[in-house]
PDB file of C-alpha atoms in Angstrom:
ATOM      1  CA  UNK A   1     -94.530-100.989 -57.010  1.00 82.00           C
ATOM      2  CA  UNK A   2     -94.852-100.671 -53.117  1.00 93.00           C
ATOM      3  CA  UNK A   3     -91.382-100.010 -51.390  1.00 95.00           C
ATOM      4  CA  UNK A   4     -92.275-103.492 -50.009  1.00 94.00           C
ATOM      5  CA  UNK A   5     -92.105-105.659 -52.329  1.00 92.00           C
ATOM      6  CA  UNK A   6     -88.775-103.862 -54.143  1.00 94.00           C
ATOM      7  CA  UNK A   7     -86.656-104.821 -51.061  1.00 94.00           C
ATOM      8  CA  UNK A   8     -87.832-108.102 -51.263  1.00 90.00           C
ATOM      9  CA  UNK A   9     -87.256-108.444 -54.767  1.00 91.00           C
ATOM     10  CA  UNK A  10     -83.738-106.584 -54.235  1.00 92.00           C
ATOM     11  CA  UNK A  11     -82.918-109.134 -51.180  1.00 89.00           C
ATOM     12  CA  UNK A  12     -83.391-111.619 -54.229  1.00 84.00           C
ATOM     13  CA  UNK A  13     -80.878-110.535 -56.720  1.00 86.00           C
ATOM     14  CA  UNK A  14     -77.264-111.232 -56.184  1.00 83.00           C
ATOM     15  CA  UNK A  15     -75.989-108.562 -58.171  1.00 90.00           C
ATOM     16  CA  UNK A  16     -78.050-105.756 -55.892  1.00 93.00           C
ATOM     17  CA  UNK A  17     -75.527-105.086 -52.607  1.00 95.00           C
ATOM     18  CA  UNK A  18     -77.361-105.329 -49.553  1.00 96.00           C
ATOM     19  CA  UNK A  19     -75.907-101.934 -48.681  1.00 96.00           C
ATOM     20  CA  UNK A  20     -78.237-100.370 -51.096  1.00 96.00           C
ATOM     21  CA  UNK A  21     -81.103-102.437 -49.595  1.00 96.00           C
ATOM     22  CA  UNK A  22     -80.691-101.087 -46.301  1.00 97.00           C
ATOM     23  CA  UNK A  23     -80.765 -97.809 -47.365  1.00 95.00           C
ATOM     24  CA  UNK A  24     -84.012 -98.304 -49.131  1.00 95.00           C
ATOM     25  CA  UNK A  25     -85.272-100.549 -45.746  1.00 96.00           C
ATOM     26  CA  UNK A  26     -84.360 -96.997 -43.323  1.00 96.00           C
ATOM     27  CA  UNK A  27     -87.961 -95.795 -45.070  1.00 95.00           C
ATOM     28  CA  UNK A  28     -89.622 -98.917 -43.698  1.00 94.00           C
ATOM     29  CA  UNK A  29     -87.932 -97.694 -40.284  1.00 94.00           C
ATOM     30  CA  UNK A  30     -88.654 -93.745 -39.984  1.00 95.00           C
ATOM     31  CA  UNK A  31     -91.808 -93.385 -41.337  1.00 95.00           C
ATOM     32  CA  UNK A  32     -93.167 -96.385 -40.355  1.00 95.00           C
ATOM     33  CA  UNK A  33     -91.846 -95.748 -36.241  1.00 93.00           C
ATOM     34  CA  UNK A  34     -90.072 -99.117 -36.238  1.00 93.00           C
ATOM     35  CA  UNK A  35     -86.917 -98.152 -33.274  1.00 91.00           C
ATOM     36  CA  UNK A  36     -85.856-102.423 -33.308  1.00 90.00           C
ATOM     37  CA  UNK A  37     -85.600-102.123 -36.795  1.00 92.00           C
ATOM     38  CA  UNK A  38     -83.636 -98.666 -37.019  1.00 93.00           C
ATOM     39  CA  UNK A  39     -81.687 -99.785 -34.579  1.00 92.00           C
ATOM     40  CA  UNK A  40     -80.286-102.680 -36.132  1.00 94.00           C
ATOM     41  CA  UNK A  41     -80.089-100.665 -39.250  1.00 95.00           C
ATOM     42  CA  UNK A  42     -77.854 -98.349 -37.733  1.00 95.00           C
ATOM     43  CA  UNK A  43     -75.462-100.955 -35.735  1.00 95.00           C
ATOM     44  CA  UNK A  44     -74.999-102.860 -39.614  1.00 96.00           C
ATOM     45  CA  UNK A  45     -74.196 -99.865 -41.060  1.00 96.00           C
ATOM     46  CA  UNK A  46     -71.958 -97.552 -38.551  1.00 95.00           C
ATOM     47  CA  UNK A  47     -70.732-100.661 -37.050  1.00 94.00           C
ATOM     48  CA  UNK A  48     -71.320-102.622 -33.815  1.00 95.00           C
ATOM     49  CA  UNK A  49     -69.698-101.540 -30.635  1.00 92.00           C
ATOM     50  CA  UNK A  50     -68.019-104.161 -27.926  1.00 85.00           C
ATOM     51  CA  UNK A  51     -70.320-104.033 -25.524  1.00 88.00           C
ATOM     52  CA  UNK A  52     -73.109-104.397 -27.914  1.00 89.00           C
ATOM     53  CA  UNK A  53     -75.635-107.508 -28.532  1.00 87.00           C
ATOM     54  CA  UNK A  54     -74.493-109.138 -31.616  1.00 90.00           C
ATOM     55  CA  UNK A  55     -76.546-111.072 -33.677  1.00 86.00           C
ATOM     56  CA  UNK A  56     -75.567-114.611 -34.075  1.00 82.00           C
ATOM     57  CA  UNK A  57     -74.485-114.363 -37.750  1.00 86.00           C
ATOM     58  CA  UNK A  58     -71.508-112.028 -36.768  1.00 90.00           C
ATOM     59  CA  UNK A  59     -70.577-114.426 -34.413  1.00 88.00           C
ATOM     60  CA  UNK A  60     -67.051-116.238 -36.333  1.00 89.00           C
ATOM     61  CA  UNK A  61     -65.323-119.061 -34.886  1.00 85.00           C
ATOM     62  CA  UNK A  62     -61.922-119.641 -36.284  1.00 88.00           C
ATOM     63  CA  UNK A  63     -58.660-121.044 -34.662  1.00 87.00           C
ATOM     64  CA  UNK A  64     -55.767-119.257 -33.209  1.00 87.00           C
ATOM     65  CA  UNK A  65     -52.226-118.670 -34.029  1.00 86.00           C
ATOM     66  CA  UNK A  66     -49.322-117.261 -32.300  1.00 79.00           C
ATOM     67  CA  UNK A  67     -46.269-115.789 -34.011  1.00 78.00           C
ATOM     68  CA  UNK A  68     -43.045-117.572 -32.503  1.00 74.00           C
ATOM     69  CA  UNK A  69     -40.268-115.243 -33.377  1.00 73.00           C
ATOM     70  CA  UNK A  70     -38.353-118.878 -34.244  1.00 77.00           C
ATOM     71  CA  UNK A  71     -40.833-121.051 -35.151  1.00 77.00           C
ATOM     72  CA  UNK A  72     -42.972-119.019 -37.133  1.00 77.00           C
ATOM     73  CA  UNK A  73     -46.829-119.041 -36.918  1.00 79.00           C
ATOM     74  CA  UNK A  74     -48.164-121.973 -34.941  1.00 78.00           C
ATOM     75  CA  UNK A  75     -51.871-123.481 -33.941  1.00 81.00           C
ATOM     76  CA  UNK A  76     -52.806-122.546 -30.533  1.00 77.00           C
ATOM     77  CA  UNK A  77     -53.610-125.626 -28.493  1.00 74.00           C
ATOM     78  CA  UNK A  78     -55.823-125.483 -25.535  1.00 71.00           C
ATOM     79  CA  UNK A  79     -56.158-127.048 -22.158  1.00 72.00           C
ATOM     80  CA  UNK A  80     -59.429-125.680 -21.112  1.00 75.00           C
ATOM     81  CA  UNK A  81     -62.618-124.878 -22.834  1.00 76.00           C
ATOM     82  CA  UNK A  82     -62.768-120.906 -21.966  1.00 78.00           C
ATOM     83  CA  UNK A  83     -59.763-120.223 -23.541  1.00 76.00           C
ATOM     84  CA  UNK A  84     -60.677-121.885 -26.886  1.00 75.00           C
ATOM     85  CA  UNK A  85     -63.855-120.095 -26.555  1.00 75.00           C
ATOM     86  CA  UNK A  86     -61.984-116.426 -25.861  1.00 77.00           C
ATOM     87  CA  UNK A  87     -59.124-116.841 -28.200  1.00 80.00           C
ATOM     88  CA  UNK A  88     -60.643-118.472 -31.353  1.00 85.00           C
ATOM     89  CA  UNK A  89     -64.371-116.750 -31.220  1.00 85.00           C
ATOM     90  CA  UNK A  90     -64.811-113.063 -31.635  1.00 88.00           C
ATOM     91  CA  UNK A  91     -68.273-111.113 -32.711  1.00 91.00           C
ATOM     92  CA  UNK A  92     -67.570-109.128 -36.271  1.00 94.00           C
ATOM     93  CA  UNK A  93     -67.977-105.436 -35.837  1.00 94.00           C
ATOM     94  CA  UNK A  94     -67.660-103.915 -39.031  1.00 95.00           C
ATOM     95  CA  UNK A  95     -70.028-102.524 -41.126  1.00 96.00           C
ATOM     96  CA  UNK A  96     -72.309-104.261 -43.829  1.00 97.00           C
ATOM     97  CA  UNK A  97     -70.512-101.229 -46.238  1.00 97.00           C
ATOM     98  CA  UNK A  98     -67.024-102.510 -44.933  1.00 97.00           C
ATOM     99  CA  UNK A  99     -67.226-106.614 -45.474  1.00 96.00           C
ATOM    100  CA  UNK A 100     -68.874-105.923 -48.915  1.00 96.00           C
ATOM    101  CA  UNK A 101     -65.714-103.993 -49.883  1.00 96.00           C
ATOM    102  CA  UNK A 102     -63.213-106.521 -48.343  1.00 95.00           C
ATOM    103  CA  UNK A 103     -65.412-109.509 -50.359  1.00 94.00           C
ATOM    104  CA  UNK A 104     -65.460-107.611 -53.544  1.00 94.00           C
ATOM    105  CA  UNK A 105     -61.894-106.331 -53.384  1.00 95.00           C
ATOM    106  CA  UNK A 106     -60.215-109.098 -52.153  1.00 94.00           C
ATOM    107  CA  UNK A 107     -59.532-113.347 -53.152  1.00 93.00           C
ATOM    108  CA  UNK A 108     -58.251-114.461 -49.878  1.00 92.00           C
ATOM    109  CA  UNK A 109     -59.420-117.476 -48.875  1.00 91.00           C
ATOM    110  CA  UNK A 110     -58.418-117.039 -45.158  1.00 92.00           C
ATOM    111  CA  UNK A 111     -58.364-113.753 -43.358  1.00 94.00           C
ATOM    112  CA  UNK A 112     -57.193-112.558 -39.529  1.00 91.00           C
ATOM    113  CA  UNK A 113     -57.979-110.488 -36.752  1.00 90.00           C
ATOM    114  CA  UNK A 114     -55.417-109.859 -33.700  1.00 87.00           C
ATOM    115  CA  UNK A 115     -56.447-110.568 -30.155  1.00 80.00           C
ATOM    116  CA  UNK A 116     -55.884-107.988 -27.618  1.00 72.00           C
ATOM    117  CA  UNK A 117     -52.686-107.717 -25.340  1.00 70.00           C
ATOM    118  CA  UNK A 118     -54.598-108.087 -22.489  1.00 72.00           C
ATOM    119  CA  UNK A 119     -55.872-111.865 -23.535  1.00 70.00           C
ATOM    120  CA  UNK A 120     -52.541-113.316 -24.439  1.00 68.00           C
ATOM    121  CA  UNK A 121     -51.562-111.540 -20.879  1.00 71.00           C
ATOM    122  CA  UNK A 122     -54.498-113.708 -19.283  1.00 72.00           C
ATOM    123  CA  UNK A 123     -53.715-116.876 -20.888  1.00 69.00           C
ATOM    124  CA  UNK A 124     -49.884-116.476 -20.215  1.00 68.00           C
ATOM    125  CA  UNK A 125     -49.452-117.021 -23.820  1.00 66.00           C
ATOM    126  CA  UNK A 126     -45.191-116.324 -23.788  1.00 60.00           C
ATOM    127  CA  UNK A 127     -42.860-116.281 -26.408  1.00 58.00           C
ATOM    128  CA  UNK A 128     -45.165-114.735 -29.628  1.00 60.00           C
ATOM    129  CA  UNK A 129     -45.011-111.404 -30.573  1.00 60.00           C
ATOM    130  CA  UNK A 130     -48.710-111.605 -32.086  1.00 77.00           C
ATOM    131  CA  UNK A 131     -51.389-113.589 -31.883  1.00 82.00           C
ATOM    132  CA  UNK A 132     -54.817-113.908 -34.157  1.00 88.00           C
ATOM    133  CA  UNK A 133     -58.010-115.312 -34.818  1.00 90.00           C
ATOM    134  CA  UNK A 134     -57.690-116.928 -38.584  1.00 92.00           C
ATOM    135  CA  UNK A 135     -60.902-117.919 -40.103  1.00 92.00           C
ATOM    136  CA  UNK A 136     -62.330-118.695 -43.612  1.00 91.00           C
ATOM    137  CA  UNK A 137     -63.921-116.353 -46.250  1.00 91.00           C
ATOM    138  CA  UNK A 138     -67.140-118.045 -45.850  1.00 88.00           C
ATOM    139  CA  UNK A 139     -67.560-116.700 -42.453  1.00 90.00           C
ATOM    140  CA  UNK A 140     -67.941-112.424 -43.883  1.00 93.00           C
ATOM    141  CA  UNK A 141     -70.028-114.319 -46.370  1.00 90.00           C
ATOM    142  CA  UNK A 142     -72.418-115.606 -43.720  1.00 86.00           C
ATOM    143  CA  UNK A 143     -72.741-112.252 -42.531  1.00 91.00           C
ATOM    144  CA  UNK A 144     -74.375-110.438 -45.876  1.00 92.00           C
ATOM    145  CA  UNK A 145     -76.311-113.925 -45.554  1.00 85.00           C
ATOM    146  CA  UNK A 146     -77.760-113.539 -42.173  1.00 85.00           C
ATOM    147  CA  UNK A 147     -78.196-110.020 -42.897  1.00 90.00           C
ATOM    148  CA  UNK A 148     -80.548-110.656 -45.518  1.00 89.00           C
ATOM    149  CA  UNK A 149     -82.106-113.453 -44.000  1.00 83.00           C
ATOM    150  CA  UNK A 150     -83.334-110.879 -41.092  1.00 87.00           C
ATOM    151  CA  UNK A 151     -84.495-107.979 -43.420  1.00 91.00           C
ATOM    152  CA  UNK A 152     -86.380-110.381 -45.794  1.00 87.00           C
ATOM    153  CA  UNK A 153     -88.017-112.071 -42.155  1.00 83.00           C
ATOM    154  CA  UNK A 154     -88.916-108.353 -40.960  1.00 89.00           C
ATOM    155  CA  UNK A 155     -90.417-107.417 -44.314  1.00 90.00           C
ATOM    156  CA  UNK A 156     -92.360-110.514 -45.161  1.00 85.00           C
ATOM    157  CA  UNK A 157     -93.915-109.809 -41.454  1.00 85.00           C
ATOM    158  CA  UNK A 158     -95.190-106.576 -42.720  1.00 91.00           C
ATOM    159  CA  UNK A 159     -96.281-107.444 -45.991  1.00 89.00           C
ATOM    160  CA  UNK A 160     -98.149-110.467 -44.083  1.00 85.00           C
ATOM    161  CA  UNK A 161    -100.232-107.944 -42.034  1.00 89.00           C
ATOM    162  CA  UNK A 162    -101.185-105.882 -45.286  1.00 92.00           C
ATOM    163  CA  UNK A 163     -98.125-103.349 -45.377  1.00 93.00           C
ATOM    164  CA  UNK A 164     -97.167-101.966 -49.006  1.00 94.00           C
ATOM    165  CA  UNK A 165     -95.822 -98.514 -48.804  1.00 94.00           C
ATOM    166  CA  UNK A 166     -96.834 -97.307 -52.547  1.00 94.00           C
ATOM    167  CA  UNK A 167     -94.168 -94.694 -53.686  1.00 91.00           C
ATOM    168  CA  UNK A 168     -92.731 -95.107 -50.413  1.00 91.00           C
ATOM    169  CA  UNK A 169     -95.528 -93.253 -48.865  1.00 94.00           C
ATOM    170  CA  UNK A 170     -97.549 -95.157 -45.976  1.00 94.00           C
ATOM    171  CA  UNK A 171    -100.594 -94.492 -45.376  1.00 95.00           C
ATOM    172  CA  UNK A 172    -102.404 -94.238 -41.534  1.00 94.00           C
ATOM    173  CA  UNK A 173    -103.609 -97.178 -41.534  1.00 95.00           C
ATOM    174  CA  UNK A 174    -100.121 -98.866 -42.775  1.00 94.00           C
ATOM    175  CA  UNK A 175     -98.928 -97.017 -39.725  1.00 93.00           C
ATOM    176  CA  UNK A 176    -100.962 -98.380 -37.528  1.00 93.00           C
ATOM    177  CA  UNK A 177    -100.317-101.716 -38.845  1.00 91.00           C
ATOM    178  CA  UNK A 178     -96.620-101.712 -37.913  1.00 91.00           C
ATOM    179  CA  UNK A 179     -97.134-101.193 -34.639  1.00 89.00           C
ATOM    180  CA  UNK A 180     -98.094-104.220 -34.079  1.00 84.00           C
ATOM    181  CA  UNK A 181     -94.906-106.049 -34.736  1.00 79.00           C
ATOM    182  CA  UNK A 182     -92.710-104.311 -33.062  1.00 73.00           C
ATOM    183  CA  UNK A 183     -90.694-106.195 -30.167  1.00 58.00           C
ATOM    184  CA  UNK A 184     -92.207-109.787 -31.731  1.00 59.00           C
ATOM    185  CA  UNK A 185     -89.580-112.075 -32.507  1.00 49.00           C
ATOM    186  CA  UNK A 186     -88.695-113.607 -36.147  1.00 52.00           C
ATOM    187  CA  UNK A 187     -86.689-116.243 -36.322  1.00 44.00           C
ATOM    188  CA  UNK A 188     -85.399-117.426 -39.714  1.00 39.00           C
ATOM    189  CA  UNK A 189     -82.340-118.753 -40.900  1.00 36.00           C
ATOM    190  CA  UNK A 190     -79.743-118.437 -38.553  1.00 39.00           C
ATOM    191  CA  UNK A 191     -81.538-117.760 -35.081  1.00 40.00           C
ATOM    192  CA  UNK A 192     -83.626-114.962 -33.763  1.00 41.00           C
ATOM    193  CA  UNK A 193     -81.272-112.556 -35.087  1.00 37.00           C
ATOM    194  CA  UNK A 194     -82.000-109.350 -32.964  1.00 39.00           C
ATOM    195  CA  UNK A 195     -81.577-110.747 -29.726  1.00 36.00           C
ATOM    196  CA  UNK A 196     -79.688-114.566 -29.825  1.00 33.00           C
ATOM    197  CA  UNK A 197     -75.699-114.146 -28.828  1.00 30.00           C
ATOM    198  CA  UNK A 198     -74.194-117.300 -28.838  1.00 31.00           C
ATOM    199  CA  UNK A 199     -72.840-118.845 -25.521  1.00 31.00           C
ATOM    200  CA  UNK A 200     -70.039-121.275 -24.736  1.00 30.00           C
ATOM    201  CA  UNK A 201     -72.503-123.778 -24.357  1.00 33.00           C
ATOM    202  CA  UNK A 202     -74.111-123.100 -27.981  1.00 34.00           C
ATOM    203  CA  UNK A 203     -73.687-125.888 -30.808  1.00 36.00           C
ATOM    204  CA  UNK A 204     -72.523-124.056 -34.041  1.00 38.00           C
ATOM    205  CA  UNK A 205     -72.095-127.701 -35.543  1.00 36.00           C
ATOM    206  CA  UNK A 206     -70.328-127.041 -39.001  1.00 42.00           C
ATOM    207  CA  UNK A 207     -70.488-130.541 -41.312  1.00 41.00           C
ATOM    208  CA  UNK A 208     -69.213-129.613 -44.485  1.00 45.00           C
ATOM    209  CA  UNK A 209     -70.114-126.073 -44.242  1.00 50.00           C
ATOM    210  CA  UNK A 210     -73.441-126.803 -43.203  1.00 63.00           C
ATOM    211  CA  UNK A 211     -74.791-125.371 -39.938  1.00 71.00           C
ATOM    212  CA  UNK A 212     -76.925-128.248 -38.319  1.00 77.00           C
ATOM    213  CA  UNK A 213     -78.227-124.830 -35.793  1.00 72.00           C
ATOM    214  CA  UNK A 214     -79.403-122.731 -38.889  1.00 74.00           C
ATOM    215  CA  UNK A 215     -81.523-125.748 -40.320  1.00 84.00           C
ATOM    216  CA  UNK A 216     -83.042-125.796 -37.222  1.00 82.00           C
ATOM    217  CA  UNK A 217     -84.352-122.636 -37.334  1.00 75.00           C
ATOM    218  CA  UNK A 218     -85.280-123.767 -40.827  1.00 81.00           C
ATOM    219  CA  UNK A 219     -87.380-126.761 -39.347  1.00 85.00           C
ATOM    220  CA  UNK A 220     -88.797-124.709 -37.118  1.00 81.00           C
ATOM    221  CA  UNK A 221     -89.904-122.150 -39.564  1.00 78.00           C
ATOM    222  CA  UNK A 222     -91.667-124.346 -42.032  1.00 84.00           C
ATOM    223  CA  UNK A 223     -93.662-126.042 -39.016  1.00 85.00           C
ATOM    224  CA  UNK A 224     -94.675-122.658 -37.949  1.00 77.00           C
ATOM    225  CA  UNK A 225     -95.758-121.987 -41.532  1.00 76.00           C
ATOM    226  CA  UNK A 226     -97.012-125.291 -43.111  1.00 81.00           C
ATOM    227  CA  UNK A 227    -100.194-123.745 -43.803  1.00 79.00           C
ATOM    228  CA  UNK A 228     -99.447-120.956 -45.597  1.00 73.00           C
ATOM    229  CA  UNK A 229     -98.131-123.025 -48.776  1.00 77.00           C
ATOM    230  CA  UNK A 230    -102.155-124.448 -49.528  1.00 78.00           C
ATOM    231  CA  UNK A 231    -100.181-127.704 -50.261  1.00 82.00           C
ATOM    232  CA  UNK A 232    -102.703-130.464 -51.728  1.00 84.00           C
ATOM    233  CA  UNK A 233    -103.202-132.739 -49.511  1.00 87.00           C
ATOM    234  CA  UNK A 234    -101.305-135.475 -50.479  1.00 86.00           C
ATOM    235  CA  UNK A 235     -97.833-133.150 -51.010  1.00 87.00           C
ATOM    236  CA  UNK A 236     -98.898-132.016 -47.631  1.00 88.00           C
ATOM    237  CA  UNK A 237     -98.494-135.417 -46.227  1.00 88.00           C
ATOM    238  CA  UNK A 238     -95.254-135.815 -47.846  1.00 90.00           C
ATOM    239  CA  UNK A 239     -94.409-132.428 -46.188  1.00 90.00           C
ATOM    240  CA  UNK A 240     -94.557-133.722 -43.003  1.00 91.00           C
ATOM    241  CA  UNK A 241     -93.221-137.406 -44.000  1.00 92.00           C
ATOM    242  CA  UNK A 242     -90.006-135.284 -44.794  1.00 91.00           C
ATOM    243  CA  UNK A 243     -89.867-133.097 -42.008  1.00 92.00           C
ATOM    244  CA  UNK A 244     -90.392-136.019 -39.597  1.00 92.00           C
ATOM    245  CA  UNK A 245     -87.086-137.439 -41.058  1.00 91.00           C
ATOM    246  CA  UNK A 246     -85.352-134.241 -40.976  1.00 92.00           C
ATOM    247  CA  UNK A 247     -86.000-133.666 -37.260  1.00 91.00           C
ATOM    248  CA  UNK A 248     -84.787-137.547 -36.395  1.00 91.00           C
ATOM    249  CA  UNK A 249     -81.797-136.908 -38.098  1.00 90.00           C
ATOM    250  CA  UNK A 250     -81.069-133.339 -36.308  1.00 89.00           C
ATOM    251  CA  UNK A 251     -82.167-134.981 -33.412  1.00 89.00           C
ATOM    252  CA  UNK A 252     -79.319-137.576 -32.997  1.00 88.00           C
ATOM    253  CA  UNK A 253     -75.668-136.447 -31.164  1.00 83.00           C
ATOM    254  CA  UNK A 254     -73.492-137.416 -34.450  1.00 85.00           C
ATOM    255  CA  UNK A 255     -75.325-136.098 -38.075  1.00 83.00           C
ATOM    256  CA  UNK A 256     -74.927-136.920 -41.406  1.00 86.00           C
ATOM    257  CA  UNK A 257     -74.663-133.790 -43.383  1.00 86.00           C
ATOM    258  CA  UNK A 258     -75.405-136.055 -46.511  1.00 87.00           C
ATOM    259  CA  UNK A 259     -78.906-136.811 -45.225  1.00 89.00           C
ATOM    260  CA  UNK A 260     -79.615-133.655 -43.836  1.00 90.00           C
ATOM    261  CA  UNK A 261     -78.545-132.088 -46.974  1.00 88.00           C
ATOM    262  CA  UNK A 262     -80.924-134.693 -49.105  1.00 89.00           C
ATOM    263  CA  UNK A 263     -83.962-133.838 -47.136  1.00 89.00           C
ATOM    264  CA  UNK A 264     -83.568-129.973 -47.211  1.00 89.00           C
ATOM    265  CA  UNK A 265     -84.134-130.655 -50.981  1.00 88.00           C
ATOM    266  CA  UNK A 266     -87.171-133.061 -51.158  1.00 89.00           C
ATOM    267  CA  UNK A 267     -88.475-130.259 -48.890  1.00 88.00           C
ATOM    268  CA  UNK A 268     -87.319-127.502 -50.798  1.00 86.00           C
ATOM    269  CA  UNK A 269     -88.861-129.295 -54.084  1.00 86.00           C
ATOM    270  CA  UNK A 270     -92.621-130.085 -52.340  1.00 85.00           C
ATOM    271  CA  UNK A 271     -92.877-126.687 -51.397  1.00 82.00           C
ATOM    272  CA  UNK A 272     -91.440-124.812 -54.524  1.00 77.00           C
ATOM    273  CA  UNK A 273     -93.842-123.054 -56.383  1.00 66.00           C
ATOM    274  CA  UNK A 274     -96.555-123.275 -53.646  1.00 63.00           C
ATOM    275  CA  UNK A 275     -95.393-120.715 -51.342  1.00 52.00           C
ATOM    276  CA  UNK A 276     -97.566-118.008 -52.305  1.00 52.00           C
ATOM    277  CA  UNK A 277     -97.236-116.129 -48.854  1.00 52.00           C
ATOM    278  CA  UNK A 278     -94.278-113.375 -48.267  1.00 53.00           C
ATOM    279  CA  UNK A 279     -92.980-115.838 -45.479  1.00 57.00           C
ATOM    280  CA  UNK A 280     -93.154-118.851 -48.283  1.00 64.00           C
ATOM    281  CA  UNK A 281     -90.257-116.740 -50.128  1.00 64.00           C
ATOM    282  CA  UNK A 282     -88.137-116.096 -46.991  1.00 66.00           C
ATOM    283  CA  UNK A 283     -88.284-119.665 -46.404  1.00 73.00           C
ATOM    284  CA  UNK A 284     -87.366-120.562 -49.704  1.00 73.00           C
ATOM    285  CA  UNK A 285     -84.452-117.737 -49.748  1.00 69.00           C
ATOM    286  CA  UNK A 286     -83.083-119.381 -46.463  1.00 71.00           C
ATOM    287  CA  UNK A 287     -83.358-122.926 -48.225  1.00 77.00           C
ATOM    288  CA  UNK A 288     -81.220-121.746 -51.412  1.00 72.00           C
ATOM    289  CA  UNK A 289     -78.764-120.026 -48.684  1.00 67.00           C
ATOM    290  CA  UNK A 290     -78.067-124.006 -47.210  1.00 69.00           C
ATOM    291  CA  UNK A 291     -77.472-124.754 -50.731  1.00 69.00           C
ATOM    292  CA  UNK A 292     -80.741-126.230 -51.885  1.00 71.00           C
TER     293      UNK A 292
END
């Protein structure tokens, strides 16, 4: 088996942690000359630095609370939209290695992270002796999601131009090969991952868990790839019938995650079993990560 296809089959197991995956994926990176990739390789796994450029998926919005040393802890309310922004948003730095081990050795539902004397200074926050971010467990779990989501994007892209990497060996050719992709942009679940950093002006809409942004992307992907499934033509048709509702209904200012959530799964069952391609199976990965 080409080194290849056993990351993508390890990106597909639950039980395999991703850390062990991105080990294998540094192969893909050195001896194939890939610097993007090795570079985000090495900010997941020695951890990102402040003045770095995140990728959307560590990006966590949460809500703030201040420690009255009377009243206890209390929600922050706002009066302007940059301080929302600055005290309830912060980028994740930790390591892939690090939020595994807080996931697998922890059951909080809710964790923290402090905010820096020199905010609450700048917001003339008086009166608490700490202040923090608090958001949900679901948000670390996004992470190892987007993570994968990016790796089984920049893999599929290889194997797509005829990359294998038998015994982990690549041949000159292979070499070549990569060349060509590096500096394109993938975009797959959850945004163009190496270079996207949400703004203030960026809709994360969350209905019911589900991120109207990353389907999207979704959309967007399957367009891009409609081809590639060798649909007959009549599922084909329905293909598009479906998509066409799916971008009227992401298309309107208030969205029902119901719907949405309905059509992702007429998609998800057209196109099951038909997508033969490497890019098929990241699509379908991405699907089963919005719950399909």
């Amino acid at each position: 088996m080409g080194i290849i296809q056993e990351i993508q089959e390890d990106l597909l197991k639950d039980h395999i942690k991703l850390s062990i995956t991105l080990r294998k994926a540094y192969i893909l990176a050195v001896k194939l000359n890939l610097p993007d990739l090795k570079e985000w390789l090495d900010k997941e796994t020695q951890g990102y630095d402040s003045d770095d450029e995140f990728p959307l998926y560590r990006k966590i919005q949460g809500y703030c609370k201040a420690l009255n040393p009377l009243y206890g802890w209390n929600v922050v309310n706002f009066h302007t939209k940059q301080a929302e922004q600055e005290l309830s948003v912060f980028y994740y730095s930790r390591t892939i290695f690090e939020v595994e081990d807080i996931l697998s050795t922890t059951n909080f539902n809710e964790f923290q992270t402090p905010l820096t004397s020199d905010l609450i200074s700048k917001y003339g926050i008086a009166n608490c002796n700490s202040l923090v971010i608090v958001y949900p467990r679901r948000k670390l779990l996004n992470i190892i999601s987007g993570a994968k989501s990016f790796l089984m994007a920049y893999v599929a892209k290889l194997s797509d131009i005829g990359i294998v990497g038998n015994d982990s060996e690549f041949t000159k050719e292979e070499k070549n090969k990569a060349q060509t992709i590096i500096n394109q942009t993938i975009n797959v679940s959850g945004g163009n991952f190496m270079n996207q950093v949400a703004t203030e002006d960026s809709k994360q809409i969350q209905n019911n868990g589900l991120d109207v942004e990353q389907v999207k992307d979704i959309y967007e992907l399957i367009v891009e790839n409609i081809n590639k499934f060798n649909l007959a033509e009549a599922k084909c048709d329905l293909l598009k019938s479906e998509l066409t509702v799916l971008r009227t209904e992401l298309d309107k200012d208030t969205h029902n995650p119901s719907l949405i959530q309905q059509s992702l799964n007429s998609i998800k069952n057209i196109i099951e079993g038909a997508t033969g391609s490497v890019v098929g199976q990241a699509i379908m990965y991405s699907l089963r990560l919005l719950g399909c």
